[in-house]
XYZ file of C-alpha atoms in Angstrom:
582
model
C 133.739 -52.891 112.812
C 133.376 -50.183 110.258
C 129.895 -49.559 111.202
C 130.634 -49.709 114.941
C 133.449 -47.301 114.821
C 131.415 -45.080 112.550
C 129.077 -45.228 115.488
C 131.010 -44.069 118.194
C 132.406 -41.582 116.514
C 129.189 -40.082 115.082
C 128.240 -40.299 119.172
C 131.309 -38.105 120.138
C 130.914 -35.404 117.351
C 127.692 -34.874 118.685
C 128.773 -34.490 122.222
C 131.178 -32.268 121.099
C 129.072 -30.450 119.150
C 126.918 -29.735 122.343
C 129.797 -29.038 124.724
C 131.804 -26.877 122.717
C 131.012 -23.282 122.294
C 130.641 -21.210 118.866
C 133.963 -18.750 118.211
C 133.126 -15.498 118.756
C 132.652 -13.853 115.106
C 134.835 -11.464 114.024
C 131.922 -9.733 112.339
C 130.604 -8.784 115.631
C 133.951 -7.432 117.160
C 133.924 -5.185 113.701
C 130.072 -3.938 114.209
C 131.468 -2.849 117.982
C 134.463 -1.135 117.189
C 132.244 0.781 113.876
C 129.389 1.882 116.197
C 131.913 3.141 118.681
C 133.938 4.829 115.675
C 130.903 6.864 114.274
C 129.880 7.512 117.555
C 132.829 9.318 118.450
C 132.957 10.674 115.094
C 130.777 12.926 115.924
C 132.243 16.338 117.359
C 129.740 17.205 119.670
C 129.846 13.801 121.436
C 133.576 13.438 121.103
C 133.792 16.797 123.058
C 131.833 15.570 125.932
C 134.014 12.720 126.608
C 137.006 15.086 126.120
C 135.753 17.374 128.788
C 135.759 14.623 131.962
C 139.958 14.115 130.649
C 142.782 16.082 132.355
C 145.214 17.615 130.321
C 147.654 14.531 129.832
C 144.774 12.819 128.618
C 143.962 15.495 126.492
C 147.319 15.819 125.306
C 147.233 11.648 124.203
C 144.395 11.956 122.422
C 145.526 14.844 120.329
C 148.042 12.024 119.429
C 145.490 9.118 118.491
C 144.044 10.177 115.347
C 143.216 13.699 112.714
C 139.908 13.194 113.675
C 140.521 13.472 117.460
C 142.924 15.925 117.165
C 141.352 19.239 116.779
C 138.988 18.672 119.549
C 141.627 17.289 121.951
C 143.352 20.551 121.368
C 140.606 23.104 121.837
C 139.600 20.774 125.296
C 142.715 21.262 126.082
C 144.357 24.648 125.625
C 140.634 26.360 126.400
C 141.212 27.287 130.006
C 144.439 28.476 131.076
C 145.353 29.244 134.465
C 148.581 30.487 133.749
C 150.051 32.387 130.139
C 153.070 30.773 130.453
C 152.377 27.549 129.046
C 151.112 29.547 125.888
C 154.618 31.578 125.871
C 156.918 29.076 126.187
C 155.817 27.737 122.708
C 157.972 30.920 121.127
C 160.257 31.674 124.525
C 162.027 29.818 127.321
C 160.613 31.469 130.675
C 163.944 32.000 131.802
C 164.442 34.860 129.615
C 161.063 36.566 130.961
C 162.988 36.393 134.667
C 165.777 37.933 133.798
C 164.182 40.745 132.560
C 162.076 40.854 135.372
C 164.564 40.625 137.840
C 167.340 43.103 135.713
C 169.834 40.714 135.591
C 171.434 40.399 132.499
C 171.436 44.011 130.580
C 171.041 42.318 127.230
C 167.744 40.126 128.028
C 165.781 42.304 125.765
C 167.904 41.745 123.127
C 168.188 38.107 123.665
C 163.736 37.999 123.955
C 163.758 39.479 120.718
C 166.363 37.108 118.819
C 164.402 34.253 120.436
C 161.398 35.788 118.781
C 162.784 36.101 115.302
C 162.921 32.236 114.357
C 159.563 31.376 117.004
C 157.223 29.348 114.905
C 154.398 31.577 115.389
C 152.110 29.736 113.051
C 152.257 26.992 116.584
C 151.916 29.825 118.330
C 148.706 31.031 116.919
C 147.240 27.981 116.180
C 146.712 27.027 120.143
C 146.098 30.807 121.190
C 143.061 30.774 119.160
C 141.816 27.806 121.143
C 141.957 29.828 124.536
C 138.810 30.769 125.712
C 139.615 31.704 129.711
C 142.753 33.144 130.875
C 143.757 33.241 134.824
C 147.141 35.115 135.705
C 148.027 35.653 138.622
C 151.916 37.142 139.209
C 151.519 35.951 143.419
C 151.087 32.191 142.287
C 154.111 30.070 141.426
C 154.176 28.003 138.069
C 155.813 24.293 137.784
C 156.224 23.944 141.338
C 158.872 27.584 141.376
C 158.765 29.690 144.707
C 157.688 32.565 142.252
C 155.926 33.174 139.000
C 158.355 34.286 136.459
C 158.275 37.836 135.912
C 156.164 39.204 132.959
C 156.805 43.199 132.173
C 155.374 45.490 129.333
C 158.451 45.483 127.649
C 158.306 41.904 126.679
C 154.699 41.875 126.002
C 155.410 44.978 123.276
C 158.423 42.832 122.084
C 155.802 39.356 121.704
C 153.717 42.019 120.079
C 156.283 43.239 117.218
C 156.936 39.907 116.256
C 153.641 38.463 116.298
C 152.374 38.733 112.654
C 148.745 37.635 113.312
C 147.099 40.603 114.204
C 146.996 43.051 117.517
C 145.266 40.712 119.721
C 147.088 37.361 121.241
C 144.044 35.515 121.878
C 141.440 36.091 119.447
C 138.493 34.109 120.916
C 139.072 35.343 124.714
C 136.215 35.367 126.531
C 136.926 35.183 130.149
C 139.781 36.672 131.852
C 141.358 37.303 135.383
C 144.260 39.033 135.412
C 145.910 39.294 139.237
C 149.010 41.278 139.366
C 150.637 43.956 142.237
C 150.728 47.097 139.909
C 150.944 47.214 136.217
C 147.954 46.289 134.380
C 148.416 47.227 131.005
C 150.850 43.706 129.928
C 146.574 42.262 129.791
C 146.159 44.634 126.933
C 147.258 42.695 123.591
C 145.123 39.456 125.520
C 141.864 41.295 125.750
C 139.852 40.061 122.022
C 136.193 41.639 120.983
C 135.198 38.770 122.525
C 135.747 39.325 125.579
C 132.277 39.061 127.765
C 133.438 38.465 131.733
C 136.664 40.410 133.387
C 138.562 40.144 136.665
C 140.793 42.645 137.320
C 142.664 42.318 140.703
C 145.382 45.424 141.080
C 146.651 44.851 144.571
C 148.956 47.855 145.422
C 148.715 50.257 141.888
C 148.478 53.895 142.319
C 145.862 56.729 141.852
C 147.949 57.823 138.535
C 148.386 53.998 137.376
C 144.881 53.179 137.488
C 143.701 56.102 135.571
C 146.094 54.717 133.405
C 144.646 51.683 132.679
C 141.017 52.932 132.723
C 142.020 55.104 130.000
C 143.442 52.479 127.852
C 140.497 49.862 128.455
C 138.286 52.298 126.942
C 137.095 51.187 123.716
C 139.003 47.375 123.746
C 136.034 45.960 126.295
C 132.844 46.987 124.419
C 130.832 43.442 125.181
C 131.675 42.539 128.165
C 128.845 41.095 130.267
C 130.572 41.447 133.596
C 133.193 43.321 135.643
C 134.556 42.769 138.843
C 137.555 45.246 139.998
C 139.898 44.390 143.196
C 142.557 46.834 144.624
C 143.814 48.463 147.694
C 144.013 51.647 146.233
C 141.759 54.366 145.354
C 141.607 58.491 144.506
C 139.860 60.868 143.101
C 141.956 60.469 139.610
C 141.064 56.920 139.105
C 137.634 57.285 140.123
C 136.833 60.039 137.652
C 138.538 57.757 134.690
C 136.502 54.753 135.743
C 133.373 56.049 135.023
C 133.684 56.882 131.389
C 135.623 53.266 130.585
C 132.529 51.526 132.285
C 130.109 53.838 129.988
C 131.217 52.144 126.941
C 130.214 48.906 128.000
C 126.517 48.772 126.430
C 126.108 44.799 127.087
C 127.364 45.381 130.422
C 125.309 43.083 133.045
C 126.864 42.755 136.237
C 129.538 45.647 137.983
C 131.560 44.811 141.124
C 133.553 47.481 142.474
C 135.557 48.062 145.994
C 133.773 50.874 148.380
C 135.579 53.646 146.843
C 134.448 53.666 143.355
C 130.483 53.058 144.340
C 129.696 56.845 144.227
C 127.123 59.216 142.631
C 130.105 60.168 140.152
C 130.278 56.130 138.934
C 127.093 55.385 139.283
C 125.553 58.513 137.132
C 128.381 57.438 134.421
C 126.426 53.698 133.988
C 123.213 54.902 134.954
C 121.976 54.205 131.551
C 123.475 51.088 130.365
C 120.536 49.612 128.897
C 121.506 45.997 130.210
C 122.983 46.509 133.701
C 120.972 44.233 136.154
C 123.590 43.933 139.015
C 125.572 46.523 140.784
C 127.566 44.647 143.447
C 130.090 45.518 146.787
C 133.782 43.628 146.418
C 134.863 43.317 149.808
C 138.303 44.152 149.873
C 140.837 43.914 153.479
C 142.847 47.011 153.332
C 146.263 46.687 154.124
C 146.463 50.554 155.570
C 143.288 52.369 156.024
C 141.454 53.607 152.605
C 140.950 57.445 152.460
C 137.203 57.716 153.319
C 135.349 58.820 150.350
C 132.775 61.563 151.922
C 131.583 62.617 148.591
C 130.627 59.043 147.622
C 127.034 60.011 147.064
C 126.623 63.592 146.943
C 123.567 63.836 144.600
C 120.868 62.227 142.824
C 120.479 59.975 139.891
C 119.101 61.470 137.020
C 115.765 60.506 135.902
C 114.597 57.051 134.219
C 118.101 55.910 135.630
C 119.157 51.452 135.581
C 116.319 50.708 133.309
C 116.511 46.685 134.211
C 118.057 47.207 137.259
C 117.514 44.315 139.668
C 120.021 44.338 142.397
C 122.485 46.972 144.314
C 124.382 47.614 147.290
C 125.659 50.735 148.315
C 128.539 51.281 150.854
C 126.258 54.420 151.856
C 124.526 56.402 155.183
C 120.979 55.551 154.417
C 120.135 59.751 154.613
C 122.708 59.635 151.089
C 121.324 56.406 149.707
C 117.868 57.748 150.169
C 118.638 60.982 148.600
C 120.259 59.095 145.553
C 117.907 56.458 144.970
C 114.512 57.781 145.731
C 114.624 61.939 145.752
C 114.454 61.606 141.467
C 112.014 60.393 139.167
C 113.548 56.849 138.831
C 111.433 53.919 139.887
C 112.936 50.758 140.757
C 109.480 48.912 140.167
C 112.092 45.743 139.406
C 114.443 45.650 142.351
C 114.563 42.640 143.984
C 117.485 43.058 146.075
C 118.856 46.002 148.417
C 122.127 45.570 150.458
C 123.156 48.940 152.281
C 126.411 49.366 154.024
C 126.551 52.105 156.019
C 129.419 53.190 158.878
C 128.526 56.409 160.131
C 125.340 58.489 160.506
C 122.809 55.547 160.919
C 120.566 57.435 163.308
C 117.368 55.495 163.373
C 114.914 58.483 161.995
C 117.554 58.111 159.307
C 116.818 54.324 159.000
C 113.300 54.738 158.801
C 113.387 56.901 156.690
C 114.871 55.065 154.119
C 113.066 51.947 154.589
C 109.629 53.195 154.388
C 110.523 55.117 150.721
C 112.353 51.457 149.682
C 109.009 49.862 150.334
C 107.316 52.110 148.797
C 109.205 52.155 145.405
C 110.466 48.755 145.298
C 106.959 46.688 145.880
C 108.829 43.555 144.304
C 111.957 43.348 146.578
C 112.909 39.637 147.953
C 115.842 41.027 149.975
C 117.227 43.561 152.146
C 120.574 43.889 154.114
C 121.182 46.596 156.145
C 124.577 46.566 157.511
C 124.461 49.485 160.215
C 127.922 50.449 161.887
C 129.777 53.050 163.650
C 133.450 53.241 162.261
C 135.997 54.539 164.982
C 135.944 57.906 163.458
C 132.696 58.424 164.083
C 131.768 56.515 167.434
C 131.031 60.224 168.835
C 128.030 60.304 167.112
C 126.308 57.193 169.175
C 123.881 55.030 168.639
C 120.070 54.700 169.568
C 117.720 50.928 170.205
C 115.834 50.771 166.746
C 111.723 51.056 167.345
C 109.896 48.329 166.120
C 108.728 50.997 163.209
C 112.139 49.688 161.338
C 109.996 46.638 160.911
C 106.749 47.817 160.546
C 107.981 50.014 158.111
C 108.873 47.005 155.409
C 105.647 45.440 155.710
C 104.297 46.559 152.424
C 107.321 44.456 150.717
C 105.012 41.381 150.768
C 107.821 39.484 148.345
C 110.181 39.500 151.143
C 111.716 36.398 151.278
C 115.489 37.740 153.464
C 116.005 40.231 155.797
C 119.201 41.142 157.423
C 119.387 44.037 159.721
C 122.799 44.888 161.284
C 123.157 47.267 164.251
C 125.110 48.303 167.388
C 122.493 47.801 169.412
C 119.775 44.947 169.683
C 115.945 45.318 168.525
C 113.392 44.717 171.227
C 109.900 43.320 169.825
C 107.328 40.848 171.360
C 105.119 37.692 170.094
C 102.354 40.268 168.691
C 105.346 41.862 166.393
C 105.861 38.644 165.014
C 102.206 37.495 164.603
C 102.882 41.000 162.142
C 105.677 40.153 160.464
C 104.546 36.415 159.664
C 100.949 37.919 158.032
C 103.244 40.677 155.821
C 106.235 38.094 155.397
C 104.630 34.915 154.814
C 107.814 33.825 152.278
C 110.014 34.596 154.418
C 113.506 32.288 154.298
C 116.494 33.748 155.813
C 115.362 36.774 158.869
C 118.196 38.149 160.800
C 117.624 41.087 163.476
C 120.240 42.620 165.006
C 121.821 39.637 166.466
C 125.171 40.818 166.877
C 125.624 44.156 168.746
C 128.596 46.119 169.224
C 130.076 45.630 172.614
C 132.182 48.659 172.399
C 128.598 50.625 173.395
C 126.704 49.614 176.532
C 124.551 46.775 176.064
C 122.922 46.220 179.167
C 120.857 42.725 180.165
C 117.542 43.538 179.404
C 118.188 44.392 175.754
C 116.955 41.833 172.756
C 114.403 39.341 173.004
C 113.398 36.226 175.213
C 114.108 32.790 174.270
C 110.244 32.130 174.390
C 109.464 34.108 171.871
C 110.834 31.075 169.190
C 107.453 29.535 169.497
C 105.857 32.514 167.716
C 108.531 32.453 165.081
C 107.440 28.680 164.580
C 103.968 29.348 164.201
C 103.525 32.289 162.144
C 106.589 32.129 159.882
C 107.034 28.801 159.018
C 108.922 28.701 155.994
C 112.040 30.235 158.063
C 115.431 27.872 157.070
C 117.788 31.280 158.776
C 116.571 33.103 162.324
C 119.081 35.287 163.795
C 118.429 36.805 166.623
C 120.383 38.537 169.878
C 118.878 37.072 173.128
C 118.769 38.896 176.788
C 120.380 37.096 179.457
C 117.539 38.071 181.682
C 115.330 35.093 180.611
C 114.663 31.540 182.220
C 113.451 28.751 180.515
C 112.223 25.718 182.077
C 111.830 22.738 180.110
C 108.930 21.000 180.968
C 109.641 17.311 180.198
C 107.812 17.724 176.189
C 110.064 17.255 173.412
C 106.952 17.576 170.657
C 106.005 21.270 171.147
C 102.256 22.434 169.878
C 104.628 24.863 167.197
C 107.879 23.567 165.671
C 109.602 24.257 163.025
C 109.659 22.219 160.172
C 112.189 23.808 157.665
C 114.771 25.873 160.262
C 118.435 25.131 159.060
C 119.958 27.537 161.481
C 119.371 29.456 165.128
C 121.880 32.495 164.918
C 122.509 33.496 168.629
C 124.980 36.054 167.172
C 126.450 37.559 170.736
C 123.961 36.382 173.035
C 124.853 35.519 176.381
C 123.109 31.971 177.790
C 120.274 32.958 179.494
C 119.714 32.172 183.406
C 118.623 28.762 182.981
C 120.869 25.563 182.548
C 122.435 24.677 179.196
C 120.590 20.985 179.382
C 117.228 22.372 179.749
C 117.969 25.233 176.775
C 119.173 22.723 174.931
C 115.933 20.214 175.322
C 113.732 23.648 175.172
C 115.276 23.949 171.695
C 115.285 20.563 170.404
C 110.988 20.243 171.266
C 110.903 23.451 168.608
C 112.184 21.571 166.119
C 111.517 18.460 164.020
C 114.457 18.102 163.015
C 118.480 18.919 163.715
C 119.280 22.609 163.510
C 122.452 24.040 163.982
C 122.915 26.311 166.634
C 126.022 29.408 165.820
C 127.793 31.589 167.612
C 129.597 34.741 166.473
C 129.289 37.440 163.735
C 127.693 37.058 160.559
C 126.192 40.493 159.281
C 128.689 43.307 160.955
C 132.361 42.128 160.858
C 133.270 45.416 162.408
C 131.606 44.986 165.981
C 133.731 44.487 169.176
C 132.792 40.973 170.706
C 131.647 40.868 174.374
C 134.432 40.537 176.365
C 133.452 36.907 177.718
C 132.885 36.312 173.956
C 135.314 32.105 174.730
C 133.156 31.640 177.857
C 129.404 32.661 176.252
C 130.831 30.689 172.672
C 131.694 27.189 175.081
C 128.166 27.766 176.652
C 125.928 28.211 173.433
C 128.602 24.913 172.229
C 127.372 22.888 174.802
C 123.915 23.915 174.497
C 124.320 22.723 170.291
C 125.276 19.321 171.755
C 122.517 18.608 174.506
C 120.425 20.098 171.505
C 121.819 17.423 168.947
C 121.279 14.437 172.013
C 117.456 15.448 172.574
C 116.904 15.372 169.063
C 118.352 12.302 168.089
C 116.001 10.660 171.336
C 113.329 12.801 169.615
C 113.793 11.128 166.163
C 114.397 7.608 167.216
C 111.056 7.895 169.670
C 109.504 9.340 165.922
C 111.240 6.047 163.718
C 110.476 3.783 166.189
C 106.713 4.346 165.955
C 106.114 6.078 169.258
C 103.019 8.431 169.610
C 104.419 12.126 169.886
C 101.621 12.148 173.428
C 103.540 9.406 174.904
C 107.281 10.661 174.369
C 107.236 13.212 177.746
C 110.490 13.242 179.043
C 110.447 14.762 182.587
C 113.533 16.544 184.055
C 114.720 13.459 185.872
C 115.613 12.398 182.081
C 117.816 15.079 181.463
C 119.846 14.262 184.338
C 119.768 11.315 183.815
């Protein structure tokens, strides 16, 4: 019995033993959590994972542990997009309105006796963290229908009681400060630091912004780049901007509106020794900006932009040519030329200018020319641009864009572009005169033919951009091939700017286009160089057309491609006009 029971049970401990599975070891669970521990130990690493959180994430972790919380803080208080968040540490916003808005008489008094007990040493030890700064006094905060206001006065009273030194936020290095007129509240924010600045002053005077200039002197010394926004602009401001931007020897990158690109700015900077980048900021006046007419009277002085790579100059190209090129400063290293000119753009004048840019900038990749007639000066008229305009670049054998704005469109032929492919064979992005100015007669037979794409394809056939303004004289036939002898291989984009459809159906233009390319390329309509030019007065009807020319374009191409997938030879896939209609 004994030995019998003994038996059975030494059978089922050993099935058990089989069927049953080991506990997991707490040893193991231990190793995991001590790996992940010293992994995260590790500030570097624990930074990266803090940088995919959002701020109540951030704000958690700061909570875990002492060893999480420093860098949960800095992650989180780095980038501000507001300084409110920062001041309602030491002041209830409330306060800042009704300052603001005048409505209680004592609110500076009752800022400042906020201010007195404020624990500061909070204050401080998040507004060393911040390392970008956005205000902008348009935007609303928390969900408000306005930003609270944030004056001078209050920013001198923050100031008085702050005991940590002039400057708010020590490690600032990026800031954009948006605001209608006053500038100067950014000044106690602005830290030695301080290496990329936005300033956007939408409506501030003549007299304010000299202000400002003046006291920015000397408190941006490193920045790297500046971009400046406003509406306004005058002869006081202009001469102050100049010698702020002068002290500004690490100084890579400038952006200024049209007004403050003149001789008098330019001279001032002309021998930064780090300036690369000398940028247009497009700005939409609400009234009409005084026109500048003095922009560039003058020359640069010699050995001028030492490391200068790119420019654009809101400038007739006679003035730009006289600036740039009638000195002894080479521009051996510019890659980049954008000129915006609205009067005088005769095309001698053009010329011109172009053949001394090729000459002194044998490196350049790209070139806008943005040629206009501003109402003022319509009286002056315009010309067609000769081929020359072209032929006159050829020695830029780096070209790799080309954008030529004008009121009228450039005539050239297949041999032109046989030319410009053998001088341009990098050539990207090309963009001729695509979108004339229907305020001047532009009569049929003006621009190019439709044909002339299969030159395009075969001599420049890196193109991914090809604008171009076609006559409404031409008729294409598709002949029933959608694998053309040329086609392009890496074309993006056909810019039609204004043309008119030319006198042959859409279906066939659209199958014409399709066997020119091997693969889908959108087709646009509209303005893309001159903003300024009138539209032809059909502009809906010609838009619809060129539309539904994208869309028989975008059917014969997806035949095209499924006849390519599907293993057919490109001989065999003929399509004859009975296909179209059908």
């Amino acid at each position: 019995m004994r030995q019998g029971t003994s038996s059975r049970t030494g059978k089922d401990s050993s099935k058990a033993s089989k069927d049953s599975k080991p506990p997991e070891s707490g040893g193991d669970l231990v190793t995991t959590f001590s790996v992940t521990a010293r992994a995260l130990s590790i500030p570097e690493l624990l930074s990266l994972v803090f940088s995919f959180s959002g701020k109540p994430e951030l704000a958690s972790s700061a909570r875990v542990c002492k060893s999480w919380k420093d860098t949960a803080l800095d992650e989180l208080w780095r980038d501000l997009d507001s300084i409110f968040p920062l001041l309602e540490l030491v002041l209830d916003v409330d306060l800042l309105d009704s300052v603001s808005r005048n409505q209680n008489p004592s609110a500076h008094e009752a800022v400042s006796s906020a201010l007195v007990n404020a624990d500061w040493s909070r204050f401080h030890s998040h507004a060393k963290r911040v390392q970008s700064l956005a205000f902008d006094d348009s935007a609303d905060y928390r969900g408000t229908e306005e930003m609270p206001g944030l004056e001078s006065s209050v920013i001198g009273i923050i100031c008085l009681h702050y005991t940590y030194g002039p400057i708010l936020l020590p490690h600032l290095r990026k800031a954009k400060w948006s605001i209608e007129r006053y500038a100067l509240p950014i000044l106690p924010f602005l830290s030695k630091d301080l290496a990329h600045l936005d300033l956007e002053l939408y409506e501030s005077s003549d007299t304010l912004l000299k202000e400002a200039f003046d006291a920015f002197r000397n408190r941006t010394l490193n920045l790297k780049t500046f971009r400046f926004y406003t509406y306004e602009g005058g002869p006081t401001s202009e001469a102050a901007l100049g010698p702020w931007l002068e002290t500004m020897k690490t100084l890579e990158k400038v952006m200024l509106p049209d007004y403050y690109l003149t001789a008098q700015v330019l001279t001032r900077i002309a021998a930064l020794p780090e300036l690369r980048v000398i940028d247009r900021v497009h700005v939409e006046y609400k009234l009409p900006l005084r026109y500048n007419d003095a922009r560039m009277a003058g020359s640069l002085p010699s050995g001028s932009f030492p490391r200068l790579a790119e420019i654009t100059l809101p400038e007739t190209p006679a003035a730009a040519k006289r600036l740039l090129f009638d000195s002894h400063t080479y521009f051996s290293g510019l890659t980049r030329l954008d000129l915006n000119a609205d009067k005088d753009i005769k095309a001698d004048h053009v010329i011109a200018f172009t053949q001394d840019l090729a000459a002194h900038c044998p490196n350049i990749t790209t070139i806008g020319l943005a040629l206009s007639l501003r109402s003022a000066f319509r009286d002056q008229g315009v010309s067609v641009l000769p081929v020359e305009i072209l032929e006159s670049l050829y020695p830029c054998k780096h070209l790799t864009s080309l954008r030529i704005g004008y009121p009228l469109p450039l005539k050239f032929g297949p041999t032109d572009v046989e030319n410009m492919g053998c001088a341009w064979s990098k050539m990207t992005q090309l963009s001729l005169c695509a979108e004339p100015d229907f305020s001047f007669s532009v009569s049929e037979d003006m621009g190019v033919t439709v044909d002339i794409l299969p030159s395009f394809a075969l001599h420049m056939p890196n193109l991914r951009t090809l604008g171009l303004y076609f006559n409404s004289q031409d008729q294409i036939t598709f002949e029933g091939h959608l694998y053309y002898t040329c086609q392009f291989n890496q074309l993006d984009e056909l810019h039609v700017g204004y043309s008119s459809i030319p006198k042959s159906q859409v279906r066939e233009l659209g199958f014409y286009l399709a066997s020119l390319c091997s693969r889908d390329v959108n087709v646009r309509y509209g303005n893309k160089v001159l903003l300024r030019n009138s539209p032809p007065p059909d502009e809906e009807r010609h838009e619809a057309a060129w539309q539904a020319v994208k869309e028989m374009m975008s059917f014969a191409m997806q035949i095209k491609l499924a006849g390519e997938f599907g293993g057919c030879c490109r001989r065999d896939c003929a399509f004859h006009s009975q296909s179209i209609d059908a």
